[in-house]
Short mmCIF file of C-alpha atoms and ligand atoms in Angstrom, two decimals:
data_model
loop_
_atom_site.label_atom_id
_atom_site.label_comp_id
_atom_site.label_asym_id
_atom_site.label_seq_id
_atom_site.Cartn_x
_atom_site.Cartn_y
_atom_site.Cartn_z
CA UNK A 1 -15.08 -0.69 -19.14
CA UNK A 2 -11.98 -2.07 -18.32
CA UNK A 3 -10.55 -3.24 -15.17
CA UNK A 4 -8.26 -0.77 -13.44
CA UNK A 5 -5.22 -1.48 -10.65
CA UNK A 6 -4.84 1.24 -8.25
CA UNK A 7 -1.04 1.33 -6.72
CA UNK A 8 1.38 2.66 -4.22
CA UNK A 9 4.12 4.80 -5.79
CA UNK A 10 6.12 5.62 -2.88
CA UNK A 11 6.81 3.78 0.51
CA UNK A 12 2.82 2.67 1.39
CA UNK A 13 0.52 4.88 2.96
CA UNK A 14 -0.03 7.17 -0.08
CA UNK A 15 -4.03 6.99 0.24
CA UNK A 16 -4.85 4.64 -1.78
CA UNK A 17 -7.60 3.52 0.51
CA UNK A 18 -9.44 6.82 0.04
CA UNK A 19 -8.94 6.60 -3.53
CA UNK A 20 -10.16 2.63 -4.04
CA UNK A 21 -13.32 3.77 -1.87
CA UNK A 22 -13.88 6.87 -4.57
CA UNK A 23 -13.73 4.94 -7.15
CA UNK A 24 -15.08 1.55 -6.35
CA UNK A 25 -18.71 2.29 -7.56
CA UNK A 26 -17.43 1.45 -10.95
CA UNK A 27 -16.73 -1.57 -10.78
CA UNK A 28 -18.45 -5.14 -9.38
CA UNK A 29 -15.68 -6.39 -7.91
CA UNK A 30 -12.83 -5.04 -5.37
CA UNK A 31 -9.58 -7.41 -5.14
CA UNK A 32 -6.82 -7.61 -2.79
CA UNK A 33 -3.87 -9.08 -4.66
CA UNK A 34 -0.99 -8.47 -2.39
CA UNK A 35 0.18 -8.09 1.37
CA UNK A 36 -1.05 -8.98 4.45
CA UNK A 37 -2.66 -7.30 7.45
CA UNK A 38 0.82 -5.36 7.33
CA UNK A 39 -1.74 -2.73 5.00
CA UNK A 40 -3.63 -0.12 7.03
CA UNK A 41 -6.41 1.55 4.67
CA UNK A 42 -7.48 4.45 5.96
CA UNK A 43 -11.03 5.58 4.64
CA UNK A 44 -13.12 8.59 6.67
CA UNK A 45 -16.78 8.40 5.67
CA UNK A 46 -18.10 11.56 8.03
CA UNK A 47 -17.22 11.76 11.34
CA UNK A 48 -16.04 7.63 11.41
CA UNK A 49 -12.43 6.81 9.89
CA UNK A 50 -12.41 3.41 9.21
CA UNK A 51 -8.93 1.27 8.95
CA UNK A 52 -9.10 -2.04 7.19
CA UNK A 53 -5.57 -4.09 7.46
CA UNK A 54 -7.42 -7.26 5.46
CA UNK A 55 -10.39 -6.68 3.60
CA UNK A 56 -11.03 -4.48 0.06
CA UNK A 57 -11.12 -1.12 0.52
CA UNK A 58 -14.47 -1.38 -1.49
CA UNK A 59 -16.20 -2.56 1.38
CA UNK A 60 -18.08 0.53 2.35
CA UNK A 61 -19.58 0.74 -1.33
CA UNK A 62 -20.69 -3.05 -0.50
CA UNK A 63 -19.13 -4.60 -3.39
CA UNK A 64 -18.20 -8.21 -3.85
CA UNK A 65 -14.60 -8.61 -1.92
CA UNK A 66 -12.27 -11.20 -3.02
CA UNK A 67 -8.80 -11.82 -1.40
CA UNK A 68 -6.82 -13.04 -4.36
CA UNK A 69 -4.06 -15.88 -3.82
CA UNK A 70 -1.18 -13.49 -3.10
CA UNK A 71 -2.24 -12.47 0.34
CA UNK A 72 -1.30 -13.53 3.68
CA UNK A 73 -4.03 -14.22 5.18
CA UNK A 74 -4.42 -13.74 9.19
CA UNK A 75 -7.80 -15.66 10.08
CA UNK A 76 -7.73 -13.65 13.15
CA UNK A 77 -7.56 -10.66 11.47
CA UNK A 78 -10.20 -11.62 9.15
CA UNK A 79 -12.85 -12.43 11.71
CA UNK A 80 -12.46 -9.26 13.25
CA UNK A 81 -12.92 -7.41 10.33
CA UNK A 82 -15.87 -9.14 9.16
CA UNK A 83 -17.42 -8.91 12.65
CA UNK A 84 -16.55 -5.06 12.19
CA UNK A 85 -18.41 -4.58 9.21
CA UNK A 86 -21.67 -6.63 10.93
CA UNK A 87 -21.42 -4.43 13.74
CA UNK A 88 -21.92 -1.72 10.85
CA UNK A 89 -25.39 -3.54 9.67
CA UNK A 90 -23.39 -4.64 6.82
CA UNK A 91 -22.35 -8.51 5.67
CA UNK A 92 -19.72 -8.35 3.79
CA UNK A 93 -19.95 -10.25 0.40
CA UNK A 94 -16.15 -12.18 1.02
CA UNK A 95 -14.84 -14.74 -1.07
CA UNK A 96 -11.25 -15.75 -0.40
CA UNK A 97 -8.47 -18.00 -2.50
CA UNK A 98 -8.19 -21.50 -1.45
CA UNK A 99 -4.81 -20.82 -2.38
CA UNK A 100 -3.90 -17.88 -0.44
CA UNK A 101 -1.07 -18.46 2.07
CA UNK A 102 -2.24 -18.66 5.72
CA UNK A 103 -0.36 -16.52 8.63
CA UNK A 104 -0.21 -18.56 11.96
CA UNK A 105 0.89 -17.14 15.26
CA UNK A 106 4.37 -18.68 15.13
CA UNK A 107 4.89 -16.14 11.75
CA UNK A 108 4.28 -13.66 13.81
CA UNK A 109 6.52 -14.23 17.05
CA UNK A 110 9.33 -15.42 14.27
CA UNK A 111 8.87 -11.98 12.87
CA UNK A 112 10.29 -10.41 16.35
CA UNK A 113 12.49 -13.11 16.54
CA UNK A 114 14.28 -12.02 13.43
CA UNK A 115 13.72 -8.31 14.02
CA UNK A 116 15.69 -8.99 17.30
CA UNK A 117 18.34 -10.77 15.86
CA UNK A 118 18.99 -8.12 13.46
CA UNK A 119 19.82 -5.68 16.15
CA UNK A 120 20.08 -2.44 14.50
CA UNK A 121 19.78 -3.28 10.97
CA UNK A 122 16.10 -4.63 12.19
CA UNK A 123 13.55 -3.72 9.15
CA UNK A 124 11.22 -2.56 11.24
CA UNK A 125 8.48 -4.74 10.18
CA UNK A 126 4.88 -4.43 11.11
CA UNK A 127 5.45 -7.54 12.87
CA UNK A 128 2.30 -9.30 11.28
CA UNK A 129 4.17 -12.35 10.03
CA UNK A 130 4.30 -11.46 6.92
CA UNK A 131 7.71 -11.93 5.90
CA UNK A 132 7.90 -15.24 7.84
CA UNK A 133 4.31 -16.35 6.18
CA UNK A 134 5.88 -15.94 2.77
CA UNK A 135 9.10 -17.59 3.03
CA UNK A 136 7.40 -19.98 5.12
CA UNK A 137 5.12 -20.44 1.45
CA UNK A 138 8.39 -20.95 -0.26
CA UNK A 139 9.72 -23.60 2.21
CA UNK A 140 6.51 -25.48 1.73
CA UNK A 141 5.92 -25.88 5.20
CA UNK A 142 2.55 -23.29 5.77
CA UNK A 143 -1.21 -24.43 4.95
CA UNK A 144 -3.02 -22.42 2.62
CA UNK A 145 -6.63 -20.99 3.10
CA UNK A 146 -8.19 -24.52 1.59
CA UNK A 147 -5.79 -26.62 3.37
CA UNK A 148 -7.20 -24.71 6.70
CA UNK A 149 -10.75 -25.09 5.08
CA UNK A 150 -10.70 -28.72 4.20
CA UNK A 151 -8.65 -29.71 7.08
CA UNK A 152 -6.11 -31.23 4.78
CA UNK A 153 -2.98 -30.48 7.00
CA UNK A 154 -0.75 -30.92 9.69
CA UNK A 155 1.16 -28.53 11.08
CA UNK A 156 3.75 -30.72 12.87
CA UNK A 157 6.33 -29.70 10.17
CA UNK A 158 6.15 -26.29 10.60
CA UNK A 159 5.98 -26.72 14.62
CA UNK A 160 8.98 -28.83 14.25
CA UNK A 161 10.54 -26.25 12.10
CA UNK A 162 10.15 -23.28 14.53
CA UNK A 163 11.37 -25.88 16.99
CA UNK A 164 14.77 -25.47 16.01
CA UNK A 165 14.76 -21.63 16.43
CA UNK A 166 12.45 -20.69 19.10
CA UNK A 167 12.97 -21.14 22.43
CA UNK A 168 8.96 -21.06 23.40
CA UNK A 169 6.34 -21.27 20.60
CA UNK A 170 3.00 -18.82 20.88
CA UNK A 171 0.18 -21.31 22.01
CA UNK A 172 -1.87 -22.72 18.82
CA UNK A 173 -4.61 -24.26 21.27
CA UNK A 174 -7.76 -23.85 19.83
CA UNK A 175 -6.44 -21.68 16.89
CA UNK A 176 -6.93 -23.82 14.23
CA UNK A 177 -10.94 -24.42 15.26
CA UNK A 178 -11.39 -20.57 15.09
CA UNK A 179 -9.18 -19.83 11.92
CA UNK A 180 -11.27 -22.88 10.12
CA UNK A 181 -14.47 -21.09 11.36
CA UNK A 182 -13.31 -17.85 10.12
CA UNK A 183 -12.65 -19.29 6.31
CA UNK A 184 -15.90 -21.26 6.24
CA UNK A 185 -18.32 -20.68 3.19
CA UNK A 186 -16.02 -17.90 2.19
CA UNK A 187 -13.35 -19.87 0.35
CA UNK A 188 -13.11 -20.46 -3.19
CA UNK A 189 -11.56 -19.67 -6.46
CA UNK A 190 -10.82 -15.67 -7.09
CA UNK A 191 -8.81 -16.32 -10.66
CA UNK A 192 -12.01 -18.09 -11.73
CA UNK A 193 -14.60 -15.23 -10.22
CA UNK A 194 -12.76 -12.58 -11.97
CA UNK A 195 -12.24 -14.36 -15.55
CA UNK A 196 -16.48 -14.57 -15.36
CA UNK A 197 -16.79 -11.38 -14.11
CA UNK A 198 -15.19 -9.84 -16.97
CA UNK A 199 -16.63 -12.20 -19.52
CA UNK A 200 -20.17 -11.49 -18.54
CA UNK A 201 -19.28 -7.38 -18.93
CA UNK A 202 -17.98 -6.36 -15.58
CA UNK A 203 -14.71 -4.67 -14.52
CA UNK A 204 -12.76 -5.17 -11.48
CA UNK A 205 -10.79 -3.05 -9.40
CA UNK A 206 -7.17 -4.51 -8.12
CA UNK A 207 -6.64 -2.79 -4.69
CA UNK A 208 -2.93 -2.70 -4.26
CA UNK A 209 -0.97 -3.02 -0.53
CA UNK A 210 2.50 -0.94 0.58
CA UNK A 211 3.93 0.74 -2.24
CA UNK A 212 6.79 0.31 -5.54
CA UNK A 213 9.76 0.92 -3.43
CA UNK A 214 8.86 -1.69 -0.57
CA UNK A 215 8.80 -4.57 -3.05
CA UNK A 216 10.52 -6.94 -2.05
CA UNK A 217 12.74 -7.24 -5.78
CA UNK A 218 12.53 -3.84 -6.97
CA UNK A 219 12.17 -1.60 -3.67
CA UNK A 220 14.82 -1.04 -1.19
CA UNK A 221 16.11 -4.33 -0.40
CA UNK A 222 16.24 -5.61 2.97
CA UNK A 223 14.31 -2.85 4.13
CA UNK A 224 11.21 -3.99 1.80
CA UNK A 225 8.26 -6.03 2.34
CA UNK A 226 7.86 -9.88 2.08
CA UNK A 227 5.86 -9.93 -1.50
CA UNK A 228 5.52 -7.91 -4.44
CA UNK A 229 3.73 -4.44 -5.19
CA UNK A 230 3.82 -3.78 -8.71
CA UNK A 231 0.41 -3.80 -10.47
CA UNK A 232 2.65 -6.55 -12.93
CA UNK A 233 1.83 -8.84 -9.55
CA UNK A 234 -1.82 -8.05 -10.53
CA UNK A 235 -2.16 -11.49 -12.99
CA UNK A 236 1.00 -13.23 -12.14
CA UNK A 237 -0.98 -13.99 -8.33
CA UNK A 238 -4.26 -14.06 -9.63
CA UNK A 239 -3.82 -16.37 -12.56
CA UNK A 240 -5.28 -13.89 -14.88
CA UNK A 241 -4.20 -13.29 -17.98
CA UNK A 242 -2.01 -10.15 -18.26
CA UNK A 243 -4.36 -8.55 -20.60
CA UNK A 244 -6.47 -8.17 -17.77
CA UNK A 245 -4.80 -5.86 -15.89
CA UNK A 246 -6.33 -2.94 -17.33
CA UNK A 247 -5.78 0.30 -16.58
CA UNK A 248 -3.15 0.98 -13.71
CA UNK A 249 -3.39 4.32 -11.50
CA UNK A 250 -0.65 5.32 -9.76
CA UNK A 251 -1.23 7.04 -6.11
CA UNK A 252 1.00 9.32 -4.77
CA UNK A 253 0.99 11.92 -1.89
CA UNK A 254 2.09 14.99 -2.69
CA UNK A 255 5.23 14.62 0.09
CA UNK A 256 6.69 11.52 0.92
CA UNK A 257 6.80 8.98 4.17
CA UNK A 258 7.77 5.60 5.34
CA UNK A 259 7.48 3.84 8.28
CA UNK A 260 10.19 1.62 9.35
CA UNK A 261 13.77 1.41 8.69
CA UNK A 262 15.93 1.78 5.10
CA UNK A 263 17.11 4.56 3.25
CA UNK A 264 14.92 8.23 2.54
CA UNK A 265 16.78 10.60 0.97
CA UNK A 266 14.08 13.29 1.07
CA UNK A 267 13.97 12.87 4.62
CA UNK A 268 12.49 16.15 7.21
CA UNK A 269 14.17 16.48 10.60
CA UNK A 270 13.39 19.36 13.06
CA UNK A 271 10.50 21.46 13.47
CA UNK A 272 9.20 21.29 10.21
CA UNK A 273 8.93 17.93 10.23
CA UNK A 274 7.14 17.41 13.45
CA UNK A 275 4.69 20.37 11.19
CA UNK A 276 3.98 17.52 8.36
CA UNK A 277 3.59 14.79 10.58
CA UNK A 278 1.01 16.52 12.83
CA UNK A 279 -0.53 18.30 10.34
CA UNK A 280 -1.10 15.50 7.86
CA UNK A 281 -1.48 12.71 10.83
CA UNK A 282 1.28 10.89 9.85
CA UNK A 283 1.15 7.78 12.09
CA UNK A 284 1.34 4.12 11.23
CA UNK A 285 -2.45 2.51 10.90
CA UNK A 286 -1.13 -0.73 11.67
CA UNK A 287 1.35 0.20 14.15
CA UNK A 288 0.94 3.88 15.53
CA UNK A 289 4.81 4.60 14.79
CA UNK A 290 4.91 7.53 13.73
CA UNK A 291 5.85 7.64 10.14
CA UNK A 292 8.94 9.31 8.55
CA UNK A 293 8.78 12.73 6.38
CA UNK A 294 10.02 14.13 3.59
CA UNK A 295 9.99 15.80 0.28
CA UNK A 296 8.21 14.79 -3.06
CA UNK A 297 10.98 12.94 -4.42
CA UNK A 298 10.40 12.57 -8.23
CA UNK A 299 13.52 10.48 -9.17
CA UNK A 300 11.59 7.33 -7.33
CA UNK A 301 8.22 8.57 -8.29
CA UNK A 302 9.72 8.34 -12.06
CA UNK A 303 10.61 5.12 -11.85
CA UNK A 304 7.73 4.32 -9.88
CA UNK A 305 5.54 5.35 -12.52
CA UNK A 306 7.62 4.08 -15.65
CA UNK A 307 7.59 0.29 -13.59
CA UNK A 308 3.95 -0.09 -13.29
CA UNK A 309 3.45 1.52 -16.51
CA UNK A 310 1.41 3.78 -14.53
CA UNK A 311 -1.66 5.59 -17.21
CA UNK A 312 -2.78 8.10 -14.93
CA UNK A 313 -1.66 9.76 -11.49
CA UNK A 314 -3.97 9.88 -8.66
CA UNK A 315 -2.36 13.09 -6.32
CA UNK A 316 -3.42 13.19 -2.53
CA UNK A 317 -2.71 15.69 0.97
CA UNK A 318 -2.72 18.27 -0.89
CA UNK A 319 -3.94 20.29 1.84
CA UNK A 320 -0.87 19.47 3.72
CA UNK A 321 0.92 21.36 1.79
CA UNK A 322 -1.18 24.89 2.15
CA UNK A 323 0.20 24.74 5.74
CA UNK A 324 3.87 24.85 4.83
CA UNK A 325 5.58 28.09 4.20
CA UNK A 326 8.34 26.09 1.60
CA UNK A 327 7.68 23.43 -0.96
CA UNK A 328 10.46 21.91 -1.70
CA UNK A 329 10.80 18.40 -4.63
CA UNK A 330 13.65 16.34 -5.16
CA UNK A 331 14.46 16.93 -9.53
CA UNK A 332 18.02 14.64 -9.21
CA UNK A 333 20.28 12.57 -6.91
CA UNK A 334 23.85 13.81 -6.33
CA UNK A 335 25.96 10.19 -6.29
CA UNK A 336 29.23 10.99 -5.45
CA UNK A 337 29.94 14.01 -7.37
CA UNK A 338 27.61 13.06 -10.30
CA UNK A 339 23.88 13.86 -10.89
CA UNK A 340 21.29 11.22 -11.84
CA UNK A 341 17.89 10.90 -12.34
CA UNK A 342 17.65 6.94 -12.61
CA UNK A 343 16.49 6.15 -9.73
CA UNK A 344 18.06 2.36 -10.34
CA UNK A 345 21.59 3.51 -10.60
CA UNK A 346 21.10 5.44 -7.60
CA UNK A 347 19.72 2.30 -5.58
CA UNK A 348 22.55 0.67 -4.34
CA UNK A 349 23.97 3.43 -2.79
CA UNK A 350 20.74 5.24 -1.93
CA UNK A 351 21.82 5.50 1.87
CA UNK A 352 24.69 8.24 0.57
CA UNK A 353 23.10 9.92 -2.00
CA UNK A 354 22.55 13.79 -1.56
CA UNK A 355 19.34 15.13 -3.04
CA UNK A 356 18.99 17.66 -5.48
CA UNK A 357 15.96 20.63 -4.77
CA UNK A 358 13.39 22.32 -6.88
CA UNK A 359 12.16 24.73 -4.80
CA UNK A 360 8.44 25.45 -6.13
CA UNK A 361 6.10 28.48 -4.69
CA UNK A 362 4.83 27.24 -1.61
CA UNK A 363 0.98 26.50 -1.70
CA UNK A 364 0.99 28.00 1.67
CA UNK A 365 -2.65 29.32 2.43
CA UNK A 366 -4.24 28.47 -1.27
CA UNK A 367 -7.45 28.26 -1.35
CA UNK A 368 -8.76 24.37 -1.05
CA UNK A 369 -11.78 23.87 -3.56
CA UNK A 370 -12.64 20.97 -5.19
CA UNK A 371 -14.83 22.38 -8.29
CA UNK A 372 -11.44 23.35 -9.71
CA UNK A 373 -7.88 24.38 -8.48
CA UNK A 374 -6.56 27.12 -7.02
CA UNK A 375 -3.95 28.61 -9.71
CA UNK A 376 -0.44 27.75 -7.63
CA UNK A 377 -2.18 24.32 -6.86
CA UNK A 378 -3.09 24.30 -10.95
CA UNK A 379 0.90 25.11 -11.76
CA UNK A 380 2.18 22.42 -9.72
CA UNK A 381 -0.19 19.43 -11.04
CA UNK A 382 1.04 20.38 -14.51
CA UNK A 383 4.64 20.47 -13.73
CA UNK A 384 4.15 17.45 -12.20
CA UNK A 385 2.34 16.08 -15.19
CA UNK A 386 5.33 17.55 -17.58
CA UNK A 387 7.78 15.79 -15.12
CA UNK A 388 5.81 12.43 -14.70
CA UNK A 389 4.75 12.61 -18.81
CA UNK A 390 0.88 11.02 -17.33
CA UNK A 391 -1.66 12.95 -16.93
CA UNK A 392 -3.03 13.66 -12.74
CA UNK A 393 -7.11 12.64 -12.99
CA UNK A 394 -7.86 13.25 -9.42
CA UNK A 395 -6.36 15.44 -7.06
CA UNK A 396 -7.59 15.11 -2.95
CA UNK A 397 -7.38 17.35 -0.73
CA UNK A 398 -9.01 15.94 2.91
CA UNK A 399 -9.61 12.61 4.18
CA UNK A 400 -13.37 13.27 3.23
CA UNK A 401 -14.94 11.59 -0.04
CA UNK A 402 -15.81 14.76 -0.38
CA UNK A 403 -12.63 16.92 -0.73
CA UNK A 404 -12.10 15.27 -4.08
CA UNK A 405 -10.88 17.03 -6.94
CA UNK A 406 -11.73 15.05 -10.25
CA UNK A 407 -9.64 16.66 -13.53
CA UNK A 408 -10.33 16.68 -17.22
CA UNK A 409 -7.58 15.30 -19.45
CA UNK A 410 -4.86 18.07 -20.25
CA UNK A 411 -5.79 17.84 -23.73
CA UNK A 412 -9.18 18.50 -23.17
CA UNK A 413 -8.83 21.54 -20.98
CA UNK A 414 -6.49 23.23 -23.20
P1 IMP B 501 6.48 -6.03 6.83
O1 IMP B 501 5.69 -5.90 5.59
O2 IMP B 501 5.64 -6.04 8.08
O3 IMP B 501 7.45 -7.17 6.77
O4 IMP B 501 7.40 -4.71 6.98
C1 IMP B 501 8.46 -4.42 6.09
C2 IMP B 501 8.53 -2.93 5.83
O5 IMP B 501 7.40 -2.50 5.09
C3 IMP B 501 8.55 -2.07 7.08
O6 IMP B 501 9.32 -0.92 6.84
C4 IMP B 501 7.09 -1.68 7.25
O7 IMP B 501 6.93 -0.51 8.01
C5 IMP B 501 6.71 -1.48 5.81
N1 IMP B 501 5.27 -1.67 5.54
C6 IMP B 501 4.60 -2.83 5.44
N2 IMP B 501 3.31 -2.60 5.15
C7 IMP B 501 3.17 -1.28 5.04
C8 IMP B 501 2.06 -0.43 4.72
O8 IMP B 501 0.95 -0.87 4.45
N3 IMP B 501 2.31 0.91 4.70
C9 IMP B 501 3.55 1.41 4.95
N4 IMP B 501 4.61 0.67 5.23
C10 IMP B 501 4.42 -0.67 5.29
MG1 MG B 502 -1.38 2.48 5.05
#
């Protein structure tokens, strides 16, 4: 079998948590390739939800974890993850990249620091150094997980640094003894793991973090993460080769949402609004903002898909949708005067852009059944299928494992 990415399509928080967790019994390996603890996987096994900002989502299934050399790493974070899952009964089979870059404290007060001195064109970051960590990575100036490991680093340079901008630096006493005790026997070589992996007959799954229109080249720029999201990132940070990526799976929900700042042209206000976010617990699982509603908006799920060369869809909250009385997706942009549905010749100007409705019969009330879908339900998957030109392979429909809906090919049900 071959490996398979799993990837945000919209602005993060699509589900892809509950979808890595589905489908991670396939597969040996779960791999974090991207992010920080900025991520907030949500999974809900029973009555426990479960949010993991660090580790795998594949955790649960007790797979082999690896933390590939593209993430931040928070040691703090870490630990308290990995003393989570003990708490559980469980020990969590970790290996992390020597080479992964390491978030200090001082990312993460000059992440307020430069949220403040943005006023209000502030990103609204997740404040978990993330930004910071990375360019801190390009300046040369941060230890990675094997410098922290081996002790092979100073970070006088980087104090220095932060000197020059902050008037008070967090305290670092005694963080350097607890992040090194957090990495220890865990560090190693993910590239290397994965390369064997495969060679002796096992696939991996590549858990993505945030989503395509967050990254940091190709999303909304400023109001984007630090790194990249694009299941392309998959070998470029893991030193794979590219033929390994596999299979990629895109995630979307079946509305849209983003938390923070930056441009939304789907965007709710008003009553109905306030309906999705209650309804479909819209609220930051890093942060507890609440997030930002909208409508399916297919020009960026187009490009979404067409950009990670997306080969199947994965749909999720549909239930959300059976308690609205409209249903509503964005078909077109309206850029001054003229429509598009390029989604990169809308981008500049995406603040002003007026979007362009579908209305759709509203699911409102359909039935929710996961042996197969209710008709309305049915007719929407397929025009999204006709729209999107990949085929939808799992639809979901709760937070539950459970309220999964697995589909046949088109080809084969017709
Ligand atoms: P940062 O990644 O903390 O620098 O935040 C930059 C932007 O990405 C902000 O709008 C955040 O709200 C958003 N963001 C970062 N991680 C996630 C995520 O996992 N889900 C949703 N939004 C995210
Ligand atoms: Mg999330």
């Amino acid at each position: 079998m071959r490996n398979l990415c799993i990837v945000g399509l919209q602005w993060g928080d699509e589900g892809k948590g509950k979808i890595v967790d589905y489908y991670a019994d396939r597969f040996h390996s779960v791999v974090r390739y991207n992010g920080g603890s900025n991520a907030g996987h949500t999974i809900v096994i029973g009555k426990k939800t479960y949010v993991f900002h660090l580790l795998p989502s594949g955790l649960l299934k007790g797979k082999r974890l690896l933390i590939g050399p593209g993430v931040a790493v928070d040691p703090q974070t870490l630990q308290e993850e990995v003393e989570m899952i003990r708490r559980e009964g469980q020990k969590p089979n970790l290996l992390v990249d020597g080479r992964c870059t390491i978030v200090t404290p001082l990312e993460k007060e000059m992440d307020s620091f430069i949220e403040k001195l943005r006023g209000d064109r502030a990103i609204g970051t997740t404040k978990r150094g993330i930004g910071p960590s990375y360019a801190m990575r390009a300046l040369r100036l941060t230890p990675r997980a094997g410098d922290l490991e081996r002790g092979t680093f100073d970070l006088s340079s980087a104090m220095a640094f932060y000197r020059t901008f902050l008037k008070k630096l967090p305290s670092m006493e005694g963080w350097t003894d607890s992040a090194k005790a957090s990495l220890k026997g865990v560090v190693g070589d993910v590239g290397e793991e994965i390369t064997e992996t495969n060679e002796a007959g096992h696939s991996v799954l590549f858990e993505g973090a945030q989503g395509v229109l967050l990254d940091l080249i190709h999303g909304t720029y400023p109001y984007v993460t630090g790194t990249h999201t694009l299941a392309s990132y998959v070998p470029a940070s893991l030193g794979i080769p590219a033929t390994s990526l596999g299979d990629v799976m895109g995630v979307a929900k079946a509305y849209a949402t983003r938390v923070g700042e930056g441009p939304f042209p789907t965007e709710i206000h008003g009553k109905l609004e306030t309906l999705i976010r209650e309804t479909g617990r819209e609220y930051g699982a890093t942060t507890g903002r609440p997030r930002r509603v909208g409508w399916l908006d297919l020009v960026a799920l187009k490009y979404a898909v067409k950009m990670n060369g997306v080969s199947t869809l994965a749909l999720t909250k549909l239930d959300i949708l059976t308690k609205l009385k409209e249903f509503k997706v964005c078909t077109h942009y309206n850029v001054r005067g003229t429509e598009t549905d390029v989604f990169s010749r809308a981008l500049p100007e995406l603040d002003s852009v007026k979007p362009v409705y579908l209305d759709l019969p509203p699911l409102y009330g359909a039935e929710l059944t996961t042996a197969r879908l209710h008709r309305p339900m049915e007719k929407f998957v397929e025009f999204l299928e006709d729209e999107m030109k990949v085929s939808v392979s799992i639809v979901s429909m709760g937070e539950e494992r459970t309220a999964t809906h697995q589909r046949a090919a088109r080809q084969a049900r017709a």
